[in-house]
XYZ file of N, CA and C in Angstrom:
723
model
N 9.294 -5.394 1.766
C 9.350 -6.674 2.503
C 9.253 -6.395 4.047
N 8.354 -7.224 4.653
C 8.343 -7.207 6.182
C 8.678 -8.467 6.634
N 9.525 -8.415 7.728
C 9.989 -9.693 8.563
C 9.793 -9.395 9.940
N 9.910 -10.530 10.673
C 9.620 -10.428 12.196
C 10.735 -10.987 12.929
N 11.648 -10.101 13.260
C 12.748 -10.584 14.156
C 12.392 -11.095 15.603
N 12.584 -12.180 15.786
C 12.049 -12.855 17.049
C 13.142 -12.736 18.130
N 12.653 -12.979 19.378
C 13.477 -13.024 20.699
C 14.166 -14.492 20.723
N 15.049 -14.505 21.692
C 15.541 -15.706 22.185
C 15.681 -15.642 23.541
N 15.828 -16.897 24.186
C 16.116 -16.975 25.586
C 17.520 -17.604 25.774
N 18.138 -17.519 26.843
C 19.272 -18.242 27.334
C 18.908 -19.208 28.332
N 19.203 -20.500 27.952
C 18.976 -21.493 29.137
C 20.358 -21.717 29.693
N 20.715 -21.310 30.822
C 22.016 -21.313 31.215
C 22.965 -20.422 30.558
N 23.844 -19.830 31.436
C 24.950 -18.904 30.834
C 26.107 -19.008 31.797
N 27.210 -19.515 31.352
C 28.313 -19.646 32.005
C 29.510 -18.764 31.376
N 30.070 -17.779 32.216
C 31.197 -17.007 31.697
C 32.460 -17.730 31.920
N 33.101 -18.160 30.923
C 34.254 -19.025 30.988
C 35.618 -18.265 31.280
N 35.917 -17.167 30.521
C 37.171 -16.500 30.698
C 36.878 -15.159 30.028
N 37.792 -14.085 30.384
C 37.916 -12.822 29.709
C 39.084 -12.869 28.783
N 38.900 -12.404 27.660
C 39.876 -12.417 26.474
C 40.798 -11.138 26.679
N 41.880 -11.143 26.020
C 42.702 -9.906 25.977
C 42.062 -8.689 25.246
N 41.141 -8.997 24.247
C 40.386 -7.984 23.570
C 39.260 -7.387 24.319
N 38.901 -7.933 25.471
C 37.940 -7.325 26.257
C 36.657 -8.130 26.282
N 36.478 -9.078 25.390
C 35.311 -9.871 25.173
C 35.452 -11.015 26.299
N 34.246 -11.562 26.518
C 34.139 -12.660 27.457
C 33.786 -13.945 26.607
N 34.443 -15.080 26.856
C 34.062 -16.284 26.367
C 32.928 -16.863 27.254
N 31.913 -17.459 26.680
C 30.818 -18.045 27.377
C 30.394 -19.486 26.884
N 29.539 -20.001 27.632
C 28.698 -21.197 27.206
C 27.287 -20.957 27.505
N 26.343 -21.283 26.563
C 24.952 -21.046 26.831
C 24.129 -21.875 25.757
N 22.915 -21.993 26.026
C 21.971 -22.513 25.105
C 21.023 -21.438 24.687
N 20.969 -21.208 23.446
C 20.176 -20.265 22.928
C 18.817 -20.934 22.309
N 17.772 -20.318 22.667
C 16.415 -20.975 22.089
C 15.523 -19.902 21.575
N 15.230 -20.048 20.306
C 14.300 -18.926 19.692
C 12.814 -18.914 20.256
N 12.321 -17.740 20.408
C 10.957 -17.514 20.877
C 10.310 -16.881 19.735
N 9.420 -17.492 19.029
C 8.943 -17.017 17.765
C 7.806 -16.027 17.951
N 7.067 -16.171 19.087
C 5.834 -15.397 19.285
C 6.330 -14.089 20.079
N 7.395 -13.871 20.337
C 7.875 -12.453 20.847
C 8.761 -11.907 19.734
N 8.370 -10.780 19.145
C 9.137 -10.276 17.943
C 8.972 -8.780 17.780
N 9.886 -8.231 17.012
C 9.827 -6.956 16.408
C 9.160 -6.992 14.957
N 9.043 -5.908 14.489
C 8.416 -5.758 13.053
C 9.398 -4.905 12.194
N 9.932 -5.476 11.063
C 10.853 -4.826 10.427
C 10.578 -4.642 8.898
N 10.348 -3.453 8.398
C 9.989 -3.291 7.000
C 11.116 -2.674 6.149
N 11.420 -3.260 4.969
C 12.499 -2.754 4.151
C 11.927 -2.597 2.746
N 12.235 -1.407 2.151
C 11.767 -1.144 0.773
C 13.027 -0.496 -0.057
N 13.159 -0.840 -1.281
C 14.224 -0.119 -1.988
C 13.744 1.373 -2.125
N 14.745 2.356 -2.217
C 14.521 3.734 -2.059
C 15.567 4.450 -2.834
N 15.263 5.758 -3.166
C 16.335 6.580 -3.731
C 17.306 7.083 -2.688
N 16.755 7.112 -1.371
C 17.623 7.562 -0.349
C 17.513 6.722 0.748
N 18.710 6.545 1.514
C 18.547 5.705 2.744
C 17.900 6.474 3.890
N 16.814 5.771 4.375
C 16.255 6.428 5.551
C 15.978 5.268 6.484
N 15.874 5.685 7.869
C 15.524 4.574 8.846
C 14.642 5.308 9.978
N 13.598 4.667 10.279
C 12.760 5.202 11.354
C 12.324 4.115 12.272
N 11.750 4.591 13.297
C 11.398 3.463 14.460
C 10.142 3.987 15.142
N 9.427 2.943 15.761
C 8.286 3.307 16.525
C 8.324 2.139 17.611
N 7.270 2.330 18.480
C 7.159 1.320 19.647
C 8.140 1.770 20.677
N 8.808 0.767 21.311
C 9.808 1.038 22.330
C 10.954 1.928 21.865
N 11.296 2.981 22.553
C 12.355 3.858 22.248
C 13.584 3.117 22.218
N 14.484 3.347 21.126
C 15.753 2.696 21.124
C 17.005 3.642 21.484
N 17.571 3.481 22.639
C 18.490 4.409 23.056
C 19.848 4.408 22.270
N 20.564 5.451 22.461
C 22.018 5.439 21.783
C 21.939 5.971 20.302
N 23.154 6.164 19.846
C 23.232 6.569 18.430
C 23.384 5.331 17.550
N 22.960 5.593 16.237
C 23.084 4.557 15.197
C 22.136 3.412 15.530
N 22.010 2.516 14.489
C 21.021 1.539 14.538
C 21.730 0.198 13.953
N 21.411 -0.897 14.484
C 22.149 -2.133 13.992
C 21.603 -2.491 12.605
N 20.351 -2.085 12.227
C 19.910 -2.318 10.859
C 20.665 -1.552 9.902
N 20.895 -0.380 10.353
C 21.734 0.506 9.299
C 23.138 -0.080 9.098
N 23.686 -0.566 10.098
C 25.003 -1.198 10.156
C 25.020 -2.377 9.277
N 23.796 -3.219 9.285
C 23.725 -4.269 8.526
C 23.681 -4.012 7.028
N 22.815 -2.968 6.745
C 22.779 -2.453 5.363
C 24.112 -2.026 4.817
N 24.853 -1.323 5.622
C 26.147 -0.729 5.252
C 27.155 -1.972 4.809
N 27.038 -2.982 5.600
C 27.970 -4.085 5.379
C 27.630 -4.705 3.959
N 26.333 -4.955 3.597
C 26.057 -5.556 2.308
C 26.164 -4.472 1.160
N 25.757 -3.306 1.434
C 26.006 -2.276 0.397
C 27.337 -2.140 -0.020
N 28.354 -2.076 0.933
C 29.718 -2.016 0.673
C 30.219 -3.107 -0.156
N 29.780 -4.396 0.090
C 30.233 -5.493 -0.711
C 29.514 -5.833 -2.032
N 28.242 -5.450 -2.066
C 27.295 -5.894 -3.124
C 26.732 -4.713 -3.954
N 26.935 -3.417 -3.324
C 26.288 -2.281 -4.049
C 24.790 -2.333 -4.289
N 24.104 -2.783 -3.194
C 22.631 -2.934 -3.302
C 21.890 -1.605 -3.459
N 22.385 -0.561 -2.973
C 21.782 0.729 -3.083
C 20.938 1.020 -1.887
N 20.282 2.242 -1.939
C 19.500 2.608 -0.768
C 18.153 1.907 -0.460
N 17.798 1.957 0.704
C 16.649 1.300 1.270
C 15.888 2.265 2.257
N 14.680 2.053 2.406
C 13.895 2.782 3.322
C 13.438 1.613 4.451
N 13.953 1.860 5.622
C 13.718 1.017 6.714
C 12.838 1.626 7.857
N 11.853 0.720 8.268
C 11.131 1.091 9.529
C 11.115 -0.101 10.481
N 11.462 0.217 11.780
C 11.475 -0.877 12.779
C 10.467 -0.519 13.823
N 9.593 -1.360 14.013
C 8.562 -1.214 15.107
C 9.069 -2.083 16.196
N 9.569 -1.546 17.240
C 10.143 -2.209 18.401
C 9.231 -2.714 19.462
N 9.259 -4.071 19.645
C 8.269 -4.597 20.694
C 9.105 -5.309 21.745
N 10.181 -5.995 21.352
C 10.975 -6.773 22.229
C 11.647 -5.828 23.252
N 11.443 -5.955 24.624
C 12.110 -5.074 25.637
C 13.576 -5.130 25.377
N 14.121 -3.853 25.546
C 15.615 -3.628 25.450
C 16.241 -3.857 26.848
N 17.456 -4.580 26.778
C 18.200 -4.799 28.055
C 17.555 -5.933 28.718
N 16.793 -6.694 28.129
C 16.018 -7.804 28.790
C 16.515 -9.207 28.686
N 17.720 -9.315 27.951
C 18.424 -10.624 27.782
C 17.701 -11.460 26.638
N 16.933 -10.861 25.940
C 16.172 -11.558 24.894
C 16.681 -11.271 23.413
N 17.787 -10.541 23.302
C 18.533 -10.489 22.048
C 17.780 -9.807 20.864
N 16.880 -8.912 21.342
C 16.037 -8.108 20.310
C 16.873 -7.318 19.324
N 17.927 -6.714 19.808
C 18.823 -5.836 18.829
C 19.631 -6.802 17.926
N 20.136 -7.848 18.416
C 20.879 -8.799 17.596
C 19.922 -9.375 16.608
N 18.738 -9.766 16.925
C 17.760 -10.252 16.019
C 17.394 -9.407 14.802
N 17.346 -8.054 15.316
C 16.984 -7.048 14.235
C 18.219 -6.972 13.239
N 19.303 -6.925 13.657
C 20.463 -7.001 12.754
C 20.578 -8.127 11.896
N 20.393 -9.299 12.422
C 20.424 -10.532 11.610
C 19.307 -10.611 10.689
N 18.070 -10.311 11.085
C 16.995 -10.420 10.082
C 17.147 -9.339 8.988
N 17.824 -8.269 9.354
C 18.082 -7.198 8.243
C 18.871 -7.779 7.218
N 20.033 -8.502 7.586
C 20.931 -9.098 6.763
C 20.089 -10.155 5.762
N 19.366 -11.045 6.456
C 18.534 -11.998 5.761
C 17.544 -11.429 4.805
N 16.855 -10.334 5.203
C 15.941 -9.854 4.339
C 16.527 -9.080 3.118
N 17.742 -8.379 3.353
C 18.391 -7.745 2.178
C 18.886 -8.840 1.243
N 19.381 -9.929 1.734
C 19.801 -11.053 0.904
C 18.747 -11.573 0.057
N 17.518 -11.699 0.584
C 16.418 -12.093 -0.126
C 15.798 -11.036 -1.160
N 15.743 -9.799 -0.619
C 15.270 -8.722 -1.380
C 16.010 -8.518 -2.599
N 17.414 -8.509 -2.599
C 18.189 -8.266 -3.752
C 18.829 -9.402 -4.410
N 18.313 -10.735 -4.022
C 18.750 -11.813 -4.654
C 20.269 -11.923 -4.734
N 20.853 -11.806 -3.440
C 22.316 -11.830 -3.299
C 22.877 -13.290 -3.237
N 22.053 -14.212 -2.933
C 22.552 -15.673 -2.862
C 23.624 -15.864 -1.893
N 23.642 -15.255 -0.783
C 24.648 -15.339 0.222
C 24.201 -16.508 1.090
N 25.046 -17.496 1.283
C 24.608 -18.668 2.071
C 24.649 -18.373 3.557
N 24.134 -19.280 4.430
C 24.062 -18.992 5.850
C 25.323 -18.876 6.555
N 26.309 -19.571 6.118
C 27.654 -19.476 6.746
C 28.161 -18.093 6.455
N 28.024 -17.622 5.289
C 28.562 -16.230 4.928
C 27.736 -15.257 5.819
N 26.487 -15.334 5.837
C 25.628 -14.432 6.588
C 26.046 -14.414 7.977
N 26.397 -15.574 8.583
C 26.844 -15.558 10.039
C 28.145 -14.755 10.190
N 28.957 -14.776 9.206
C 30.215 -14.009 9.223
C 29.851 -12.446 9.266
N 28.971 -12.104 8.467
C 28.475 -10.682 8.486
C 27.826 -10.409 9.907
N 27.022 -11.378 10.277
C 26.284 -11.053 11.554
C 27.147 -10.765 12.690
N 28.421 -11.653 12.711
C 29.302 -11.494 13.710
C 29.961 -10.071 13.888
N 29.993 -9.483 12.705
C 30.455 -8.056 12.703
C 29.545 -7.073 13.335
N 28.286 -7.481 13.559
C 27.319 -6.638 14.146
C 27.210 -6.799 15.635
N 27.483 -8.056 16.100
C 27.329 -8.404 17.617
C 27.464 -9.862 17.753
N 27.908 -10.239 18.968
C 28.206 -11.582 19.313
C 27.045 -12.467 19.234
N 25.811 -11.946 19.496
C 24.636 -12.797 19.473
C 23.979 -12.901 18.208
N 24.355 -12.039 17.259
C 23.679 -11.910 15.933
C 23.679 -13.220 15.083
N 24.862 -13.885 15.104
C 24.915 -15.100 14.109
C 23.878 -16.120 14.459
N 23.461 -16.254 15.766
C 22.405 -17.257 16.197
C 21.168 -17.124 15.263
N 20.755 -15.797 15.035
C 19.524 -15.543 14.423
C 19.519 -15.776 12.902
N 20.671 -16.250 12.343
C 20.630 -16.607 10.991
C 19.983 -17.958 10.708
N 20.393 -18.987 11.458
C 19.564 -20.307 11.332
C 18.314 -20.267 12.255
N 18.459 -19.538 13.332
C 17.299 -19.294 14.259
C 16.742 -20.659 14.839
N 17.575 -21.594 15.141
C 17.121 -22.834 15.769
C 17.982 -23.031 17.205
N 17.396 -23.877 17.974
C 18.264 -24.127 19.189
C 19.665 -24.504 19.086
N 20.439 -23.831 19.780
C 21.970 -24.185 19.582
C 22.702 -23.951 20.918
N 23.701 -24.811 21.085
C 24.656 -24.695 22.206
C 25.746 -23.725 21.619
N 26.009 -22.672 22.408
C 26.786 -21.503 21.961
C 28.031 -21.273 22.827
N 29.198 -21.233 22.199
C 30.374 -20.979 22.921
C 31.196 -19.863 22.282
N 32.466 -19.558 22.953
C 33.272 -18.511 22.451
C 32.587 -17.076 22.793
N 32.549 -16.235 21.819
C 31.901 -14.931 22.214
C 30.504 -14.982 21.423
N 30.069 -16.206 20.999
C 28.814 -16.401 20.195
C 28.875 -16.960 18.889
N 30.228 -17.044 18.359
C 30.549 -17.568 17.046
C 30.630 -19.056 17.004
N 30.793 -19.687 18.065
C 30.801 -21.239 17.934
C 29.481 -21.825 18.300
N 28.876 -22.318 17.378
C 27.529 -22.831 17.546
C 27.278 -24.303 17.127
N 26.504 -25.073 18.019
C 26.169 -26.448 17.634
C 24.742 -26.606 17.805
N 24.072 -27.072 16.727
C 22.642 -27.300 16.703
C 22.306 -28.412 17.815
N 21.273 -28.184 18.588
C 20.896 -29.274 19.482
C 19.561 -29.600 19.396
N 19.143 -30.733 19.820
C 17.721 -31.278 19.716
C 17.005 -30.854 21.029
N 16.261 -29.818 20.994
C 15.630 -29.233 22.165
C 14.250 -28.643 21.696
N 13.190 -29.146 22.200
C 11.836 -28.684 21.864
C 11.030 -28.456 23.170
N 10.759 -27.090 23.362
C 9.912 -26.706 24.445
C 8.457 -26.342 24.136
N 8.055 -26.873 23.041
C 6.713 -26.453 22.545
C 5.554 -27.007 23.462
N 5.924 -28.028 24.269
C 4.988 -28.646 25.041
C 4.720 -27.869 26.406
N 5.637 -26.918 26.671
C 5.612 -26.081 27.831
C 5.184 -24.682 27.596
N 4.641 -24.071 28.617
C 4.335 -22.633 28.513
C 5.464 -21.882 28.972
N 5.865 -20.938 28.241
C 7.084 -20.099 28.584
C 6.372 -18.701 29.045
N 6.748 -18.300 30.273
C 6.265 -17.157 31.006
C 7.375 -16.035 31.168
N 7.082 -14.812 30.632
C 8.166 -13.817 30.729
C 7.545 -12.768 31.755
N 8.553 -12.306 32.605
C 8.411 -11.314 33.503
C 9.302 -10.171 33.142
N 8.658 -9.043 32.812
C 9.507 -7.754 32.501
C 9.294 -6.809 33.658
N 10.251 -6.672 34.480
C 10.274 -5.788 35.683
C 10.552 -4.312 35.315
N 10.549 -4.038 34.058
C 10.850 -2.589 33.600
C 12.118 -2.131 34.226
N 13.220 -3.061 34.174
C 14.488 -2.763 34.687
C 15.554 -3.123 33.556
N 16.334 -2.133 33.162
C 17.259 -2.362 32.054
C 18.577 -2.583 32.800
N 19.234 -3.737 32.362
C 20.496 -4.105 32.868
C 21.514 -4.019 31.771
N 22.529 -3.105 31.861
C 23.483 -2.863 30.820
C 24.421 -3.997 30.816
N 25.108 -4.172 29.689
C 26.121 -5.370 29.482
C 27.301 -4.946 30.509
N 27.709 -3.682 30.592
C 28.727 -3.393 31.406
C 28.503 -3.670 32.885
N 27.242 -3.381 33.363
C 26.807 -3.635 34.709
C 26.829 -5.070 34.953
N 26.328 -5.878 33.978
C 26.176 -7.280 34.246
C 27.582 -7.960 34.298
N 28.583 -7.472 33.590
C 29.809 -8.259 33.558
C 30.709 -7.700 34.740
N 30.271 -6.471 35.323
C 31.113 -5.876 36.315
C 31.701 -6.685 37.453
N 30.751 -7.620 38.053
C 31.157 -8.362 39.191
C 31.287 -9.900 38.791
N 31.406 -10.257 37.577
C 31.554 -11.602 37.287
C 33.037 -12.198 37.403
N 33.107 -13.254 37.960
C 34.376 -14.016 38.105
C 34.370 -15.378 37.114
N 35.007 -15.117 36.041
C 34.906 -16.214 35.077
C 35.382 -17.586 35.646
N 34.870 -18.802 35.215
C 35.255 -20.075 35.445
C 34.745 -21.003 34.677
N 35.386 -22.211 34.576
C 34.833 -23.279 33.794
C 33.763 -24.186 34.518
N 32.657 -24.218 34.062
C 31.497 -24.861 34.865
C 31.665 -26.424 34.879
N 31.297 -26.929 36.016
C 31.261 -28.358 36.178
C 29.829 -28.753 36.755
N 29.098 -29.600 36.242
C 29.289 -30.238 34.905
C 29.067 -29.345 33.767
N 29.381 -29.898 32.596
C 29.170 -28.988 31.294
C 27.711 -28.858 30.986
N 27.392 -27.601 30.551
C 26.049 -27.276 30.150
C 25.371 -28.150 29.131
N 26.215 -28.537 28.134
C 25.760 -29.461 27.095
C 25.215 -30.660 27.606
N 25.911 -31.319 28.646
C 25.432 -32.496 29.360
C 24.154 -32.268 30.045
N 24.003 -31.101 30.750
C 22.916 -30.837 31.614
C 21.706 -30.619 30.738
N 21.804 -29.990 29.645
C 20.561 -29.562 28.856
C 19.967 -30.860 28.197
N 20.733 -31.972 28.188
C 20.178 -33.207 27.690
C 19.379 -33.923 28.744
N 19.415 -33.493 30.119
C 18.677 -34.171 31.113
C 17.294 -33.730 30.973
N 16.234 -34.389 31.559
C 14.928 -34.048 31.604
C 14.785 -32.714 32.256
N 13.913 -31.865 31.764
C 13.768 -30.502 32.166
C 13.403 -30.418 33.767
N 12.750 -31.395 34.161
C 12.505 -31.450 35.606
C 13.847 -31.450 36.540
N 15.020 -31.816 35.818
C 16.306 -31.870 36.515
C 17.054 -30.670 36.356
N 16.556 -29.673 35.761
C 17.340 -28.351 35.354
C 17.439 -27.520 36.532
N 16.413 -27.525 37.430
C 16.456 -26.503 38.521
C 17.671 -26.706 39.476
N 18.384 -25.798 39.790
C 19.473 -25.841 40.721
C 20.760 -26.241 40.086
N 20.692 -26.758 38.733
C 21.864 -27.407 37.976
C 22.217 -26.507 36.812
N 21.240 -25.990 36.055
C 21.518 -25.119 34.943
C 21.490 -23.645 35.477
N 22.676 -23.037 35.443
C 22.715 -21.695 36.135
C 23.067 -20.609 35.072
N 22.716 -19.316 35.528
C 23.131 -18.114 34.845
C 24.108 -17.388 35.668
N 25.391 -17.410 35.401
C 26.379 -16.759 36.207
C 26.069 -15.277 36.571
N 25.291 -14.626 35.844
C 24.948 -13.256 36.048
C 24.009 -13.084 37.306
N 23.355 -14.006 37.668
C 22.192 -13.924 38.659
C 22.831 -13.622 39.947
N 23.888 -14.104 40.408
C 24.437 -13.923 41.811
C 24.648 -12.334 42.063
N 25.413 -11.713 41.144
C 25.798 -10.312 41.335
C 24.532 -9.342 41.022
N 23.829 -9.753 40.017
C 22.654 -8.836 39.720
C 21.548 -8.959 40.686
N 21.385 -10.233 41.229
C 20.362 -10.340 42.348
C 20.733 -9.427 43.481
N 22.039 -9.396 43.725
C 22.459 -8.606 44.972
C 22.111 -7.149 44.797
N 22.302 -6.676 43.530
C 22.173 -5.281 43.188
C 20.607 -5.004 43.022
N 19.822 -5.983 42.522
C 18.505 -5.752 42.379
C 17.669 -6.920 42.944
N 17.493 -6.939 44.268
C 16.686 -7.996 44.894
C 15.413 -8.320 44.412
N 14.722 -7.388 43.674
C 13.384 -7.631 43.135
C 13.453 -8.799 42.161
N 14.631 -8.929 41.402
C 14.757 -10.001 40.455
C 14.677 -11.352 41.053
N 15.475 -11.432 42.180
C 15.555 -12.744 42.967
C 14.105 -13.040 43.481
N 13.401 -12.056 43.901
C 11.978 -12.281 44.467
C 11.067 -12.838 43.455
N 11.228 -12.300 42.224
C 10.478 -12.795 40.985
C 10.783 -14.280 40.683
N 12.007 -14.604 40.702
C 12.392 -15.963 40.432
C 11.852 -16.909 41.484
N 11.968 -16.442 42.672
C 11.420 -17.297 43.851
C 9.778 -17.501 43.717
N 9.295 -16.428 43.326
C 7.811 -16.435 43.155
C 7.464 -17.406 42.022
N 8.112 -17.369 41.026
C 7.845 -18.281 39.931
C 7.763 -19.776 40.356
N 8.839 -20.101 41.128
C 8.875 -21.485 41.505
C 7.807 -21.762 42.539
N 7.362 -20.837 43.426
C 6.216 -20.948 44.230
C 4.902 -21.235 43.487
N 4.892 -20.481 42.350
C 3.684 -20.652 41.542
C 3.741 -21.968 40.625
N 4.782 -22.810 40.713
C 4.743 -24.138 39.960
C 5.535 -24.208 38.861
N 6.553 -23.140 38.609
C 7.427 -23.201 37.496
C 8.309 -24.562 37.596
N 8.634 -25.210 36.503
C 9.532 -26.291 36.514
C 11.097 -25.883 36.517
N 11.240 -24.684 35.670
C 12.551 -24.101 35.670
C 12.341 -22.664 35.585
N 13.124 -21.762 36.219
C 13.003 -20.298 36.151
C 14.419 -19.716 36.210
N 14.687 -18.699 35.405
C 15.988 -18.156 35.423
C 15.941 -16.763 34.696
N 16.972 -15.992 34.946
C 17.167 -14.682 34.158
C 17.737 -15.044 32.859
N 17.317 -14.431 31.807
C 17.790 -14.752 30.451
C 18.932 -13.818 30.082
N 20.079 -14.426 29.699
C 21.142 -13.592 29.249
C 21.637 -12.696 30.444
N 22.087 -11.459 30.060
C 22.541 -10.602 31.053
C 21.548 -9.574 31.320
N 20.281 -9.789 30.941
C 19.262 -8.835 31.033
C 18.257 -9.191 32.244
N 17.310 -8.428 32.338
C 16.338 -8.517 33.486
C 15.284 -9.443 33.306
């Protein structure tokens, strides 16, 4: 089986508060971008193996392996052979790793006829990472909490051209959150997202931009240039570059 884990963008990102467990509660709008994707192949096998190509994946372990372990523990699905061809830039705020994990769950569910519903898949996905549950339904949503509270919204950007700038700069989550001061945004992002897109500029904000732009002025220059080139709305996506 071959699936295509797609990217997402954040339209607005507000850090509300830091929890006692170290996680941050946020509000954001997640929007799927179907034509930016990785390629994930899964086949039943006598031995579990996982390999990758494309962009190098840093660190130990792989979210796809973690997803397999969750379902193998509960359903005894057996071993699989996995290959991930990585195309979505890492640390770019596009949710590539989260998408890989969620699509792995969905593919295993289909491959082994497990009949797990989407609500249950979201519970498994949350064990992989805060952004993972979004990719189960994979539709525009207003997201709160640590990513587990999601409300479907009516948002269609298909009439617009989405332009991505990849400055070859990896922003770690720890770096992004390091200088954040949590606060409740006014007005609410859910109210702002329902306004015409022409009204988003200067109103829908990513709280990470202030500190990260100070550390990496190149990113601010890119945003300013996008507006000079005629963008209706420009922003950093998520906590990435």
